[in-house]
């Protein structure tokens, strides 16, 4: 469904991403794992059109989207949940969800989708009139995911959804990601929390210093001595 081929991205003279290639098949969960500064966010932002890659191609459902503007990429079915959640704090939960549907004009279906999201995230339903900035970290992450779903994406790009959350909340967020995937949305999950990501992913790519240094099924990555030593530790 998504193919990234020979992607390179520079910030001035810094080579943040160096000639990486990977694929995300339809219906799967693929994870990009790696330490701070490995180039994970740079890669996601290039896919979603927030950054212009220096070299390489990004193909989504057979179309070359490499130079498309972000709103056109969202309309094509790719929605990103940004690192640090990026919800709009001075707006309510309900207003944040409505904004997620900015590419749509089907008012009745938008209302139905908001209700569906409240069904999936009961904590958001209870807090629909609360300002987003006053939600807990876990609730903000759920709102960010809910808002991305309002664009009716075929593929969801998630940038470190576990960041800053307590272990029990991380488990809830990952369970929701698994459910969203089961309901038919393809997922590209960027994580530093490799142990958690590998539990729900079908396939994984390991990034180090801007390069893909290892790839395999979640099982293969978990049993790679190099990956275990570099990222997974004893956990
Ligand atoms: N706007 C920028 N200007 C200059 N350098 C940048 C910029 N954004 C990122 N970088 C550099 O690019 C490299 C990759 O950063 P990136 O944010 O993609 O890493 P990451 O894998 O997402 O890390 P983290 O897990 O900490 O979020 C880093 O060395 C970083 O300092
Ligand atoms: Mg990042």
mmCIF file of N, CA, C and O in Angstrom, residues 35 194-195 206 208 221-235:
data_model
loop_
_atom_site.group_PDB
_atom_site.id
_atom_site.type_symbol
_atom_site.label_atom_id
_atom_site.label_comp_id
_atom_site.label_asym_id
_atom_site.label_seq_id
_atom_site.Cartn_x
_atom_site.Cartn_y
_atom_site.Cartn_z
ATOM 1 N N UNK A 35 16.341 4.620 18.197
ATOM 2 C CA UNK A 35 16.612 5.490 19.337
ATOM 3 C C UNK A 35 16.361 6.956 18.983
ATOM 4 O O UNK A 35 16.021 7.282 17.836
ATOM 5 N N UNK A 194 10.398 -0.253 21.632
ATOM 6 C CA UNK A 194 10.430 -1.352 20.674
ATOM 7 C C UNK A 194 9.695 -2.578 21.196
ATOM 8 O O UNK A 194 8.993 -3.257 20.445
ATOM 9 N N UNK A 195 9.834 -2.851 22.488
ATOM 10 C CA UNK A 195 9.174 -4.040 23.043
ATOM 11 C C UNK A 195 7.669 -3.996 22.810
ATOM 12 O O UNK A 195 7.066 -4.966 22.364
ATOM 13 N N UNK A 206 14.372 -1.469 11.665
ATOM 14 C CA UNK A 206 15.151 -0.826 12.715
ATOM 15 C C UNK A 206 15.946 0.308 12.076
ATOM 16 O O UNK A 206 16.648 0.090 11.084
ATOM 17 N N UNK A 208 18.858 3.313 12.585
ATOM 18 C CA UNK A 208 19.971 3.820 13.380
ATOM 19 C C UNK A 208 20.681 4.872 12.544
ATOM 20 O O UNK A 208 21.037 4.594 11.393
ATOM 21 N N UNK A 221 12.913 -9.791 14.555
ATOM 22 C CA UNK A 221 13.589 -8.644 15.169
ATOM 23 C C UNK A 221 13.811 -8.907 16.654
ATOM 24 O O UNK A 221 14.882 -8.639 17.194
ATOM 25 N N UNK A 222 12.806 -9.489 17.298
ATOM 26 C CA UNK A 222 12.937 -9.789 18.731
ATOM 27 C C UNK A 222 14.066 -10.771 19.003
ATOM 28 O O UNK A 222 14.666 -10.757 20.062
ATOM 29 N N UNK A 223 14.353 -11.662 18.029
ATOM 30 C CA UNK A 223 15.378 -12.665 18.299
ATOM 31 C C UNK A 223 16.737 -12.293 17.693
ATOM 32 O O UNK A 223 17.671 -13.083 17.737
ATOM 33 N N UNK A 224 16.850 -11.059 17.145
ATOM 34 C CA UNK A 224 18.155 -10.633 16.623
ATOM 35 C C UNK A 224 19.040 -10.150 17.770
ATOM 36 O O UNK A 224 18.666 -9.246 18.520
ATOM 37 N N UNK A 225 20.209 -10.752 17.896
ATOM 38 C CA UNK A 225 21.111 -10.390 19.001
ATOM 39 C C UNK A 225 21.454 -8.902 18.951
ATOM 40 O O UNK A 225 21.435 -8.209 19.954
ATOM 41 N N UNK A 226 21.723 -8.407 17.735
ATOM 42 C CA UNK A 226 22.101 -6.999 17.598
ATOM 43 C C UNK A 226 20.986 -6.089 18.101
ATOM 44 O O UNK A 226 21.221 -5.149 18.865
ATOM 45 N N UNK A 227 19.762 -6.375 17.677
ATOM 46 C CA UNK A 227 18.648 -5.513 18.067
ATOM 47 C C UNK A 227 18.408 -5.603 19.561
ATOM 48 O O UNK A 227 18.185 -4.597 20.239
ATOM 49 N N UNK A 228 18.494 -6.794 20.090
ATOM 50 C CA UNK A 228 18.268 -6.961 21.534
ATOM 51 C C UNK A 228 19.298 -6.150 22.296
ATOM 52 O O UNK A 228 18.965 -5.401 23.224
ATOM 53 N N UNK A 229 20.561 -6.241 21.891
ATOM 54 C CA UNK A 229 21.606 -5.500 22.602
ATOM 55 C C UNK A 229 21.429 -3.995 22.458
ATOM 56 O O UNK A 229 21.623 -3.237 23.397
ATOM 57 N N UNK A 230 21.038 -3.561 21.253
ATOM 58 C CA UNK A 230 20.939 -2.119 21.013
ATOM 59 C C UNK A 230 19.680 -1.493 21.604
ATOM 60 O O UNK A 230 19.717 -0.368 22.085
ATOM 61 N N UNK A 231 18.545 -2.204 21.571
ATOM 62 C CA UNK A 231 17.282 -1.544 21.924
ATOM 63 C C UNK A 231 16.432 -2.225 22.974
ATOM 64 O O UNK A 231 15.712 -1.568 23.699
ATOM 65 N N UNK A 232 16.422 -3.533 22.965
ATOM 66 C CA UNK A 232 15.381 -4.195 23.747
ATOM 67 C C UNK A 232 15.805 -4.451 25.177
ATOM 68 O O UNK A 232 14.970 -4.548 26.058
ATOM 69 N N UNK A 233 17.101 -4.520 25.418
ATOM 70 C CA UNK A 233 17.594 -4.735 26.780
ATOM 71 C C UNK A 233 17.024 -6.011 27.345
ATOM 72 O O UNK A 233 16.759 -6.976 26.626
ATOM 73 N N UNK A 234 16.820 -5.972 28.622
ATOM 74 C CA UNK A 234 16.330 -7.195 29.265
ATOM 75 C C UNK A 234 14.813 -7.217 29.334
ATOM 76 O O UNK A 234 14.216 -8.224 29.641
ATOM 77 N N UNK A 235 14.204 -6.018 29.075
ATOM 78 C CA UNK A 235 12.733 -5.922 29.183
ATOM 79 C C UNK A 235 12.084 -6.903 28.258
ATOM 80 O O UNK A 235 10.925 -7.128 28.308
#
